[in-house]
Amino acid sequence: MEELDNKHYLKLNVIIEPLVDLWYAWSHLISPATAAMNIKKRHLRIMNSYIKNSKTHSMAVKNPKMLGGPFMDYQKERVEEISRLYDDTLQKRKHLLELDEALRELNQVLQDEIKGFSLNKMYDKVPEILKGYVELYYDLNNNVNYRLLEPLLYHSKYYDESCQSIALQLIDADDSRSFVLSTPRLPEDHVIHLEIPFKSEVIDELFKMKKVPGNYERIKNLLNIPAEKEQYFKQFFTTEKPSEFKAYDGPGVRTRYFGHACVLVETKKMSILVDPVVSYDGYETDVNRYTINDLPEEIDYVLITHNHQDHILLETLLQLRHRIKTIIVPSSSKGNLQDPDLKLMFKKIGFNQVIELHELESIEMENCTITGLPFLGEHADLDVRSKLCYHFCLHNGIRLLFVADSCNIEPKIYEKVKEIIGEVDVLFLGMECEGAPLSWLYGPLMHEKLDRDKDLSRRLAGSDYDQGIAFIDIFNPKDVFVYAMGMEPWLVFISSIKYTDESKAIVESNKLLDECISRGIVAERLFGEKTIEYL
């Protein structure tokens, strides 16, 4: 038995869901201020609504038109458990709820009392619990605002790792999971909940075993698996060795599409993974896909384009943390509530090497230069700076441009960018062009509810046909790949997107592909998996 214990692999279909108070963790639940406001205006509201009328929720989640709405994916029998979670949240997160209240009070004071005079005396009116954590300022139009000293908040009681946990399970039937923004992860027979903070190295030890065999008893003890769950935990392991990853060793560059906006770029000397959102292997599926087993043993760089939950998937990143050398993130606005600092967040959850990149700033690698470019729109007109497009210039002359969800609302900006970087060979263009309204993601951070018509006009949208063609006219690519559409079945639990042939994103991207092909440009809307090599 001892010999076998040292030869166990973690099965490729074991998944980890990182949780905050049993809610699926995303970046706005890590940063203290945004966490406080999401707990108050999202979690408690949804739980309260479900407790009062669970029938409405159970009916809504069966309606495809309601997908992604504030409806909990549980039947009536879970009301008692949600009631306990609601009460626990009020008790355990009392300090965060007080932080939420103080932030809203501060905003109201500033709006009501500031008339353009010096702000020096206004610090006396800052709510007591916020004193020391904010700076007041005017913009050049004499509009008053505040910035959060986010590093100080991370060192305060408002950042509490005790709310963090992980849930482990096997996925072996299909890709369906409840939508992450509306359904907490209650205990289930087929799920193992462990009170482990995200920074814990035991997470790395566990997921190393997907490629390197380890000792079953050791990892069971490190994780402190409850006795009643051990029989299920044993099913997570196998003695069968997974297939070997075949690194690219050609003279050019290989790109592999993993779904949504996730692309692996490889040369003989380096590997770069953009927006890691990766599916699982080891179960039957109708859609061909690359999985975590199709990634290198060591990933030189991970690039993050922007701070949305379908581009920063902590579930994927925590599994890959032991393989990642460096994460590159866009620099934030340093203090705006709606724009939490990504470098701070990643450092706090155990990623040690994190580099911030600014617009038109480059990183030189052995055979590639990566430059951050302006990323327009998509954030519902909010002042969000933590977003970048990425330009790859390979030293063999191949040039790739990833624009993700950038919405080309002002082509003149990209015309000026083109004067600096020149044309590109390959364009990866996001065309999820309808997008959710502002309130869907940023509603909990708003101090006043927007009128519905204004809310619907400010969307989290990528490029439509006109904006996409403007990209193509400017950069003159030889190949165009439409991606970041949220089409893959394993993405529905984070994107809530299901298209029909009449969906705007499909109609607009079809039109763009037809126009590209008529111009002699290779064009395709990516889905599932795709490998492209350039020499």
PDB file of C-alpha atoms in Angstrom, residues 195-473:
ATOM      1  CA  GLU A 195     -11.822  25.927   5.627  1.00  0.00           C
ATOM      2  CA  ILE A 196      -8.586  26.766   3.824  1.00  0.00           C
ATOM      3  CA  PRO A 197      -7.564  30.325   2.861  1.00  0.00           C
ATOM      4  CA  PHE A 198      -6.759  30.917  -0.784  1.00  0.00           C
ATOM      5  CA  LYS A 199      -3.078  31.628  -0.116  1.00  0.00           C
ATOM      6  CA  SER A 200      -2.529  28.204   1.467  1.00  0.00           C
ATOM      7  CA  GLU A 201       0.257  26.180  -0.149  1.00  0.00           C
ATOM      8  CA  VAL A 202      -1.700  22.983   0.445  1.00  0.00           C
ATOM      9  CA  ILE A 203      -3.816  23.989  -2.587  1.00  0.00           C
ATOM     10  CA  ASP A 204      -0.618  23.904  -4.660  1.00  0.00           C
ATOM     11  CA  GLU A 205       0.355  20.542  -3.170  1.00  0.00           C
ATOM     12  CA  LEU A 206      -3.010  19.072  -4.132  1.00  0.00           C
ATOM     13  CA  PHE A 207      -3.104  20.314  -7.713  1.00  0.00           C
ATOM     14  CA  LYS A 208       0.513  19.423  -8.420  1.00  0.00           C
ATOM     15  CA  MET A 209      -0.768  15.865  -8.192  1.00  0.00           C
ATOM     16  CA  LYS A 210      -2.658  16.279 -11.463  1.00  0.00           C
ATOM     17  CA  LYS A 211       0.759  15.916 -13.134  1.00  0.00           C
ATOM     18  CA  VAL A 212       3.156  14.623 -10.465  1.00  0.00           C
ATOM     19  CA  PRO A 213       2.198  11.586  -8.343  1.00  0.00           C
ATOM     20  CA  GLY A 214       2.059  12.051  -4.598  1.00  0.00           C
ATOM     21  CA  ASN A 215       1.216  10.349  -1.338  1.00  0.00           C
ATOM     22  CA  TYR A 216      -2.509   9.961  -0.740  1.00  0.00           C
ATOM     23  CA  GLU A 217      -2.265   9.790   3.053  1.00  0.00           C
ATOM     24  CA  ARG A 218      -0.079  12.879   3.174  1.00  0.00           C
ATOM     25  CA  ILE A 219      -2.404  15.052   1.118  1.00  0.00           C
ATOM     26  CA  LYS A 220      -5.453  13.741   3.013  1.00  0.00           C
ATOM     27  CA  ASN A 221      -3.838  14.806   6.283  1.00  0.00           C
ATOM     28  CA  LEU A 222      -2.653  18.162   4.935  1.00  0.00           C
ATOM     29  CA  LEU A 223      -6.205  18.964   3.866  1.00  0.00           C
ATOM     30  CA  ASN A 224      -7.647  17.610   7.122  1.00  0.00           C
ATOM     31  CA  ILE A 225     -10.324  15.657   5.266  1.00  0.00           C
ATOM     32  CA  PRO A 226     -13.299  14.865   7.550  1.00  0.00           C
ATOM     33  CA  ALA A 227     -13.685  11.153   8.251  1.00  0.00           C
ATOM     34  CA  GLU A 228     -17.215  11.103   6.847  1.00  0.00           C
ATOM     35  CA  LYS A 229     -15.918  12.435   3.509  1.00  0.00           C
ATOM     36  CA  GLU A 230     -12.888  10.191   3.095  1.00  0.00           C
ATOM     37  CA  GLN A 231     -14.616   7.541   0.990  1.00  0.00           C
ATOM     38  CA  TYR A 232     -15.629  10.230  -1.479  1.00  0.00           C
ATOM     39  CA  PHE A 233     -12.197  11.901  -1.303  1.00  0.00           C
ATOM     40  CA  LYS A 234     -10.568   8.606  -2.320  1.00  0.00           C
ATOM     41  CA  GLN A 235     -12.459   8.796  -5.603  1.00  0.00           C
ATOM     42  CA  PHE A 236     -10.451  11.933  -6.486  1.00  0.00           C
ATOM     43  CA  PHE A 237      -7.311   9.859  -7.098  1.00  0.00           C
ATOM     44  CA  THR A 238      -5.994   7.380  -9.615  1.00  0.00           C
ATOM     45  CA  THR A 239      -2.764   5.507 -10.255  1.00  0.00           C
ATOM     46  CA  GLU A 240      -3.142   6.105 -13.997  1.00  0.00           C
ATOM     47  CA  LYS A 241      -0.608   8.604 -15.300  1.00  0.00           C
ATOM     48  CA  PRO A 242      -2.063  11.458 -17.390  1.00  0.00           C
ATOM     49  CA  SER A 243      -0.846  12.065 -20.926  1.00  0.00           C
ATOM     50  CA  GLU A 244       2.308  14.138 -21.351  1.00  0.00           C
ATOM     51  CA  PHE A 245       2.130  17.720 -22.552  1.00  0.00           C
ATOM     52  CA  LYS A 246       3.978  18.203 -25.839  1.00  0.00           C
ATOM     53  CA  ALA A 247       5.656  21.595 -25.800  1.00  0.00           C
ATOM     54  CA  TYR A 248       5.968  23.512 -29.024  1.00  0.00           C
ATOM     55  CA  ASP A 249       9.486  23.260 -30.455  1.00  0.00           C
ATOM     56  CA  GLY A 250       9.018  24.867 -33.871  1.00  0.00           C
ATOM     57  CA  PRO A 251      10.638  28.012 -35.257  1.00  0.00           C
ATOM     58  CA  GLY A 252       7.542  30.198 -35.054  1.00  0.00           C
ATOM     59  CA  VAL A 253       4.645  30.558 -32.636  1.00  0.00           C
ATOM     60  CA  ARG A 254       1.783  28.264 -31.699  1.00  0.00           C
ATOM     61  CA  THR A 255      -1.489  29.624 -30.329  1.00  0.00           C
ATOM     62  CA  ARG A 256      -4.043  27.382 -28.671  1.00  0.00           C
ATOM     63  CA  TYR A 257      -7.556  28.563 -27.922  1.00  0.00           C
ATOM     64  CA  PHE A 258      -8.970  27.115 -24.670  1.00  0.00           C
ATOM     65  CA  GLY A 259     -12.388  28.782 -24.787  1.00  0.00           C
ATOM     66  CA  HIS A 260     -13.753  32.277 -24.158  1.00  0.00           C
ATOM     67  CA  ALA A 261     -10.735  34.673 -24.013  1.00  0.00           C
ATOM     68  CA  CYS A 262      -8.175  32.077 -22.922  1.00  0.00           C
ATOM     69  CA  VAL A 263      -5.313  31.611 -25.380  1.00  0.00           C
ATOM     70  CA  LEU A 264      -1.938  29.923 -24.872  1.00  0.00           C
ATOM     71  CA  VAL A 265       0.889  31.486 -26.880  1.00  0.00           C
ATOM     72  CA  GLU A 266       4.035  29.364 -27.188  1.00  0.00           C
ATOM     73  CA  THR A 267       7.413  29.682 -28.808  1.00  0.00           C
ATOM     74  CA  LYS A 268      10.307  27.304 -28.398  1.00  0.00           C
ATOM     75  CA  LYS A 269      11.548  29.409 -25.484  1.00  0.00           C
ATOM     76  CA  MET A 270       8.463  30.666 -23.660  1.00  0.00           C
ATOM     77  CA  SER A 271       4.800  30.167 -22.839  1.00  0.00           C
ATOM     78  CA  ILE A 272       2.213  32.890 -22.183  1.00  0.00           C
ATOM     79  CA  LEU A 273      -1.376  32.268 -21.096  1.00  0.00           C
ATOM     80  CA  VAL A 274      -3.943  35.041 -21.646  1.00  0.00           C
ATOM     81  CA  ASP A 275      -7.047  35.280 -19.392  1.00  0.00           C
ATOM     82  CA  PRO A 276      -6.941  31.721 -17.974  1.00  0.00           C
ATOM     83  CA  VAL A 277     -10.417  30.181 -17.976  1.00  0.00           C
ATOM     84  CA  VAL A 278      -9.795  26.481 -18.511  1.00  0.00           C
ATOM     85  CA  SER A 279     -12.129  23.491 -18.658  1.00  0.00           C
ATOM     86  CA  TYR A 280     -11.664  19.994 -17.215  1.00  0.00           C
ATOM     87  CA  ASP A 281     -10.720  16.630 -18.662  1.00  0.00           C
ATOM     88  CA  GLY A 282     -11.706  13.108 -17.705  1.00  0.00           C
ATOM     89  CA  TYR A 283     -15.422  13.008 -18.545  1.00  0.00           C
ATOM     90  CA  GLU A 284     -17.584  12.623 -21.632  1.00  0.00           C
ATOM     91  CA  THR A 285     -18.372  15.829 -23.502  1.00  0.00           C
ATOM     92  CA  ASP A 286     -19.920  16.848 -26.805  1.00  0.00           C
ATOM     93  CA  VAL A 287     -17.514  19.774 -27.278  1.00  0.00           C
ATOM     94  CA  ASN A 288     -13.841  19.245 -28.030  1.00  0.00           C
ATOM     95  CA  ARG A 289     -11.732  21.259 -25.624  1.00  0.00           C
ATOM     96  CA  TYR A 290      -8.247  21.811 -24.341  1.00  0.00           C
ATOM     97  CA  THR A 291      -7.944  21.396 -20.590  1.00  0.00           C
ATOM     98  CA  ILE A 292      -5.473  22.024 -17.783  1.00  0.00           C
ATOM     99  CA  ASN A 293      -3.678  18.876 -18.928  1.00  0.00           C
ATOM    100  CA  ASP A 294      -2.905  20.694 -22.216  1.00  0.00           C
ATOM    101  CA  LEU A 295      -0.882  23.410 -20.482  1.00  0.00           C
ATOM    102  CA  PRO A 296       2.901  23.489 -19.981  1.00  0.00           C
ATOM    103  CA  GLU A 297       4.490  22.280 -16.747  1.00  0.00           C
ATOM    104  CA  GLU A 298       5.731  25.834 -16.325  1.00  0.00           C
ATOM    105  CA  ILE A 299       3.924  28.940 -17.582  1.00  0.00           C
ATOM    106  CA  ASP A 300       6.266  31.898 -17.959  1.00  0.00           C
ATOM    107  CA  TYR A 301       3.606  34.607 -17.960  1.00  0.00           C
ATOM    108  CA  VAL A 302      -0.110  34.882 -17.333  1.00  0.00           C
ATOM    109  CA  LEU A 303      -1.689  38.032 -18.804  1.00  0.00           C
ATOM    110  CA  ILE A 304      -4.905  39.478 -17.407  1.00  0.00           C
ATOM    111  CA  THR A 305      -6.795  41.836 -19.721  1.00  0.00           C
ATOM    112  CA  HIS A 306      -9.360  43.184 -17.228  1.00  0.00           C
ATOM    113  CA  ASN A 307     -11.065  42.652 -13.907  1.00  0.00           C
ATOM    114  CA  HIS A 308     -14.233  40.725 -14.713  1.00  0.00           C
ATOM    115  CA  GLN A 309     -15.083  37.265 -13.368  1.00  0.00           C
ATOM    116  CA  ASP A 310     -14.939  35.622 -16.809  1.00  0.00           C
ATOM    117  CA  HIS A 311     -11.353  36.846 -17.322  1.00  0.00           C
ATOM    118  CA  ILE A 312     -10.014  36.415 -13.784  1.00  0.00           C
ATOM    119  CA  LEU A 313     -11.310  32.969 -12.854  1.00  0.00           C
ATOM    120  CA  LEU A 314      -9.798  32.186  -9.463  1.00  0.00           C
ATOM    121  CA  GLU A 315     -10.869  28.569  -9.865  1.00  0.00           C
ATOM    122  CA  THR A 316      -8.428  28.140 -12.752  1.00  0.00           C
ATOM    123  CA  LEU A 317      -5.715  30.395 -11.369  1.00  0.00           C
ATOM    124  CA  LEU A 318      -5.468  28.658  -7.986  1.00  0.00           C
ATOM    125  CA  GLN A 319      -5.029  25.302  -9.712  1.00  0.00           C
ATOM    126  CA  LEU A 320      -2.264  26.740 -11.888  1.00  0.00           C
ATOM    127  CA  ARG A 321      -0.534  28.865  -9.240  1.00  0.00           C
ATOM    128  CA  HIS A 322       2.330  26.393  -8.718  1.00  0.00           C
ATOM    129  CA  ARG A 323       3.032  26.444 -12.486  1.00  0.00           C
ATOM    130  CA  ILE A 324       2.907  30.223 -13.011  1.00  0.00           C
ATOM    131  CA  LYS A 325       6.137  32.201 -12.849  1.00  0.00           C
ATOM    132  CA  THR A 326       4.716  35.715 -13.274  1.00  0.00           C
ATOM    133  CA  ILE A 327       1.298  37.341 -13.585  1.00  0.00           C
ATOM    134  CA  ILE A 328       0.994  40.599 -15.554  1.00  0.00           C
ATOM    135  CA  VAL A 329      -1.982  42.778 -14.669  1.00  0.00           C
ATOM    136  CA  PRO A 330      -3.187  46.212 -15.792  1.00  0.00           C
ATOM    137  CA  SER A 331      -2.463  48.992 -13.328  1.00  0.00           C
ATOM    138  CA  SER A 332      -5.575  50.204 -11.507  1.00  0.00           C
ATOM    139  CA  SER A 333      -6.652  53.741 -10.653  1.00  0.00           C
ATOM    140  CA  LYS A 334      -5.239  53.292  -7.131  1.00  0.00           C
ATOM    141  CA  GLY A 335      -8.199  53.949  -4.898  1.00  0.00           C
ATOM    142  CA  ASN A 336     -11.396  54.147  -6.946  1.00  0.00           C
ATOM    143  CA  LEU A 337     -14.018  51.934  -5.360  1.00  0.00           C
ATOM    144  CA  GLN A 338     -15.025  50.389  -8.696  1.00  0.00           C
ATOM    145  CA  ASP A 339     -11.425  49.626  -9.662  1.00  0.00           C
ATOM    146  CA  PRO A 340      -9.768  47.470  -6.971  1.00  0.00           C
ATOM    147  CA  ASP A 341      -6.036  46.913  -7.249  1.00  0.00           C
ATOM    148  CA  LEU A 342      -5.347  43.596  -8.996  1.00  0.00           C
ATOM    149  CA  LYS A 343      -1.727  43.359  -7.903  1.00  0.00           C
ATOM    150  CA  LEU A 344      -2.729  43.717  -4.254  1.00  0.00           C
ATOM    151  CA  MET A 345      -5.451  41.119  -4.662  1.00  0.00           C
ATOM    152  CA  PHE A 346      -3.203  38.531  -6.312  1.00  0.00           C
ATOM    153  CA  LYS A 347      -0.447  39.057  -3.737  1.00  0.00           C
ATOM    154  CA  LYS A 348      -2.890  38.542  -0.880  1.00  0.00           C
ATOM    155  CA  ILE A 349      -4.083  35.200  -2.243  1.00  0.00           C
ATOM    156  CA  GLY A 350      -0.637  33.723  -2.728  1.00  0.00           C
ATOM    157  CA  PHE A 351       0.702  34.826  -6.130  1.00  0.00           C
ATOM    158  CA  ASN A 352       4.166  36.133  -5.345  1.00  0.00           C
ATOM    159  CA  GLN A 353       5.395  37.500  -8.675  1.00  0.00           C
ATOM    160  CA  VAL A 354       2.934  40.063 -10.006  1.00  0.00           C
ATOM    161  CA  ILE A 355       3.844  42.894 -12.392  1.00  0.00           C
ATOM    162  CA  GLU A 356       1.670  45.895 -13.251  1.00  0.00           C
ATOM    163  CA  LEU A 357       1.718  47.187 -16.803  1.00  0.00           C
ATOM    164  CA  HIS A 358       0.567  50.595 -18.015  1.00  0.00           C
ATOM    165  CA  GLU A 359      -0.719  51.674 -21.421  1.00  0.00           C
ATOM    166  CA  LEU A 360       2.065  51.715 -24.049  1.00  0.00           C
ATOM    167  CA  GLU A 361       4.471  50.151 -21.547  1.00  0.00           C
ATOM    168  CA  SER A 362       6.341  47.041 -22.703  1.00  0.00           C
ATOM    169  CA  ILE A 363       7.951  43.974 -21.223  1.00  0.00           C
ATOM    170  CA  GLU A 364      10.936  42.540 -23.093  1.00  0.00           C
ATOM    171  CA  MET A 365      11.268  38.764 -23.144  1.00  0.00           C
ATOM    172  CA  GLU A 366      13.879  36.554 -24.726  1.00  0.00           C
ATOM    173  CA  ASN A 367      12.144  36.393 -28.109  1.00  0.00           C
ATOM    174  CA  CYS A 368       9.029  38.521 -27.659  1.00  0.00           C
ATOM    175  CA  THR A 369       7.982  42.026 -26.650  1.00  0.00           C
ATOM    176  CA  ILE A 370       4.568  42.474 -25.018  1.00  0.00           C
ATOM    177  CA  THR A 371       3.033  45.943 -24.969  1.00  0.00           C
ATOM    178  CA  GLY A 372      -0.066  47.041 -23.099  1.00  0.00           C
ATOM    179  CA  LEU A 373      -2.485  49.062 -25.230  1.00  0.00           C
ATOM    180  CA  PRO A 374      -5.592  51.111 -24.416  1.00  0.00           C
ATOM    181  CA  PHE A 375      -8.735  49.090 -23.716  1.00  0.00           C
ATOM    182  CA  LEU A 376     -11.853  51.157 -24.458  1.00  0.00           C
ATOM    183  CA  GLY A 377     -15.403  50.949 -23.227  1.00  0.00           C
ATOM    184  CA  GLU A 378     -16.970  47.694 -21.909  1.00  0.00           C
ATOM    185  CA  HIS A 379     -17.060  48.926 -18.292  1.00  0.00           C
ATOM    186  CA  ALA A 380     -20.359  50.803 -18.593  1.00  0.00           C
ATOM    187  CA  ASP A 381     -18.624  54.209 -18.744  1.00  0.00           C
ATOM    188  CA  LEU A 382     -17.181  53.838 -15.228  1.00  0.00           C
ATOM    189  CA  ASP A 383     -13.674  55.109 -14.494  1.00  0.00           C
ATOM    190  CA  VAL A 384     -11.960  51.720 -14.522  1.00  0.00           C
ATOM    191  CA  ARG A 385      -8.259  51.736 -15.399  1.00  0.00           C
ATOM    192  CA  SER A 386      -7.357  48.088 -14.766  1.00  0.00           C
ATOM    193  CA  LYS A 387      -7.842  47.003 -18.376  1.00  0.00           C
ATOM    194  CA  LEU A 388      -5.359  46.465 -21.200  1.00  0.00           C
ATOM    195  CA  CYS A 389      -5.223  45.058 -24.695  1.00  0.00           C
ATOM    196  CA  TYR A 390      -1.978  43.192 -25.403  1.00  0.00           C
ATOM    197  CA  HIS A 391       0.272  43.398 -28.464  1.00  0.00           C
ATOM    198  CA  PHE A 392       2.797  40.600 -29.009  1.00  0.00           C
ATOM    199  CA  CYS A 393       5.756  41.297 -31.264  1.00  0.00           C
ATOM    200  CA  LEU A 394       7.691  38.090 -31.823  1.00  0.00           C
ATOM    201  CA  HIS A 395      11.299  38.537 -32.804  1.00  0.00           C
ATOM    202  CA  ASN A 396      10.650  36.559 -35.985  1.00  0.00           C
ATOM    203  CA  GLY A 397       8.298  39.375 -37.026  1.00  0.00           C
ATOM    204  CA  ILE A 398       4.933  37.804 -36.179  1.00  0.00           C
ATOM    205  CA  ARG A 399       2.568  40.268 -34.461  1.00  0.00           C
ATOM    206  CA  LEU A 400      -0.514  39.295 -32.456  1.00  0.00           C
ATOM    207  CA  LEU A 401      -3.112  41.624 -30.961  1.00  0.00           C
ATOM    208  CA  PHE A 402      -5.540  40.592 -28.217  1.00  0.00           C
ATOM    209  CA  VAL A 403      -8.228  43.224 -27.735  1.00  0.00           C
ATOM    210  CA  ALA A 404     -10.509  41.068 -25.521  1.00  0.00           C
ATOM    211  CA  ASP A 405     -13.748  42.948 -24.764  1.00  0.00           C
ATOM    212  CA  SER A 406     -12.443  46.341 -25.829  1.00  0.00           C
ATOM    213  CA  CYS A 407     -15.292  48.223 -27.453  1.00  0.00           C
ATOM    214  CA  ASN A 408     -13.885  50.401 -30.245  1.00  0.00           C
ATOM    215  CA  ILE A 409     -16.026  53.435 -29.426  1.00  0.00           C
ATOM    216  CA  GLU A 410     -13.319  55.893 -30.527  1.00  0.00           C
ATOM    217  CA  PRO A 411     -11.286  54.520 -33.460  1.00  0.00           C
ATOM    218  CA  LYS A 412      -9.076  57.625 -33.491  1.00  0.00           C
ATOM    219  CA  ILE A 413      -7.328  56.262 -30.383  1.00  0.00           C
ATOM    220  CA  TYR A 414      -6.406  53.028 -32.149  1.00  0.00           C
ATOM    221  CA  GLU A 415      -5.337  54.945 -35.237  1.00  0.00           C
ATOM    222  CA  LYS A 416      -2.787  56.710 -33.066  1.00  0.00           C
ATOM    223  CA  VAL A 417      -1.774  53.387 -31.486  1.00  0.00           C
ATOM    224  CA  LYS A 418      -1.232  51.940 -34.967  1.00  0.00           C
ATOM    225  CA  GLU A 419       1.183  54.760 -35.756  1.00  0.00           C
ATOM    226  CA  ILE A 420       3.346  53.415 -32.924  1.00  0.00           C
ATOM    227  CA  ILE A 421       3.027  49.624 -33.243  1.00  0.00           C
ATOM    228  CA  GLY A 422       2.181  49.263 -36.942  1.00  0.00           C
ATOM    229  CA  GLU A 423      -0.089  46.653 -38.513  1.00  0.00           C
ATOM    230  CA  VAL A 424      -0.679  43.215 -37.001  1.00  0.00           C
ATOM    231  CA  ASP A 425      -0.798  39.724 -38.454  1.00  0.00           C
ATOM    232  CA  VAL A 426      -3.429  38.228 -36.155  1.00  0.00           C
ATOM    233  CA  LEU A 427      -6.308  39.951 -34.368  1.00  0.00           C
ATOM    234  CA  PHE A 428      -8.239  38.304 -31.514  1.00  0.00           C
ATOM    235  CA  LEU A 429     -11.446  40.333 -31.237  1.00  0.00           C
ATOM    236  CA  GLY A 430     -14.152  40.086 -28.557  1.00  0.00           C
ATOM    237  CA  MET A 431     -17.683  40.580 -29.907  1.00  0.00           C
ATOM    238  CA  GLU A 432     -20.031  39.901 -26.981  1.00  0.00           C
ATOM    239  CA  CYS A 433     -21.623  43.124 -28.111  1.00  0.00           C
ATOM    240  CA  GLU A 434     -24.925  43.251 -26.273  1.00  0.00           C
ATOM    241  CA  GLY A 435     -23.649  42.732 -22.767  1.00  0.00           C
ATOM    242  CA  ALA A 436     -25.296  43.039 -19.385  1.00  0.00           C
ATOM    243  CA  PRO A 437     -26.356  46.442 -18.032  1.00  0.00           C
ATOM    244  CA  LEU A 438     -24.207  48.349 -15.563  1.00  0.00           C
ATOM    245  CA  SER A 439     -26.182  47.212 -12.505  1.00  0.00           C
ATOM    246  CA  TRP A 440     -25.650  43.507 -13.250  1.00  0.00           C
ATOM    247  CA  LEU A 441     -22.042  43.667 -12.064  1.00  0.00           C
ATOM    248  CA  TYR A 442     -21.491  47.103 -10.537  1.00  0.00           C
ATOM    249  CA  GLY A 443     -24.926  47.706  -9.019  1.00  0.00           C
ATOM    250  CA  PRO A 444     -23.838  46.942  -5.421  1.00  0.00           C
ATOM    251  CA  LEU A 445     -21.194  49.675  -5.648  1.00  0.00           C
ATOM    252  CA  MET A 446     -23.577  52.394  -6.814  1.00  0.00           C
ATOM    253  CA  HIS A 447     -24.732  54.932  -4.236  1.00  0.00           C
ATOM    254  CA  GLU A 448     -27.950  55.673  -6.102  1.00  0.00           C
ATOM    255  CA  LYS A 449     -29.924  53.352  -8.332  1.00  0.00           C
ATOM    256  CA  LEU A 450     -29.857  54.378 -11.981  1.00  0.00           C
ATOM    257  CA  ASP A 451     -33.070  54.859 -13.909  1.00  0.00           C
ATOM    258  CA  ARG A 452     -33.749  51.724 -15.949  1.00  0.00           C
ATOM    259  CA  ASP A 453     -33.311  53.407 -19.332  1.00  0.00           C
ATOM    260  CA  LYS A 454     -29.907  54.778 -18.275  1.00  0.00           C
ATOM    261  CA  ASP A 455     -28.876  51.428 -16.814  1.00  0.00           C
ATOM    262  CA  LEU A 456     -29.766  49.597 -20.025  1.00  0.00           C
ATOM    263  CA  SER A 457     -27.842  52.134 -22.108  1.00  0.00           C
ATOM    264  CA  ARG A 458     -24.602  51.545 -20.162  1.00  0.00           C
ATOM    265  CA  ARG A 459     -23.572  47.990 -20.931  1.00  0.00           C
ATOM    266  CA  LEU A 460     -20.667  45.607 -20.359  1.00  0.00           C
ATOM    267  CA  ALA A 461     -20.225  45.050 -24.084  1.00  0.00           C
ATOM    268  CA  GLY A 462     -17.481  44.247 -26.555  1.00  0.00           C
ATOM    269  CA  SER A 463     -17.332  45.392 -30.175  1.00  0.00           C
ATOM    270  CA  ASP A 464     -20.223  45.201 -32.613  1.00  0.00           C
ATOM    271  CA  TYR A 465     -19.776  44.927 -36.393  1.00  0.00           C
ATOM    272  CA  ASP A 466     -18.950  48.596 -37.013  1.00  0.00           C
ATOM    273  CA  GLN A 467     -16.474  48.766 -34.135  1.00  0.00           C
ATOM    274  CA  GLY A 468     -14.904  45.444 -35.120  1.00  0.00           C
ATOM    275  CA  ILE A 469     -14.496  46.443 -38.772  1.00  0.00           C
ATOM    276  CA  ALA A 470     -12.856  49.669 -37.592  1.00  0.00           C
ATOM    277  CA  PHE A 471     -10.239  47.534 -35.795  1.00  0.00           C
ATOM    278  CA  ILE A 472      -9.653  45.607 -39.014  1.00  0.00           C
ATOM    279  CA  ASP A 473      -9.446  48.742 -41.146  1.00  0.00           C
TER     280      ASP A 473
END
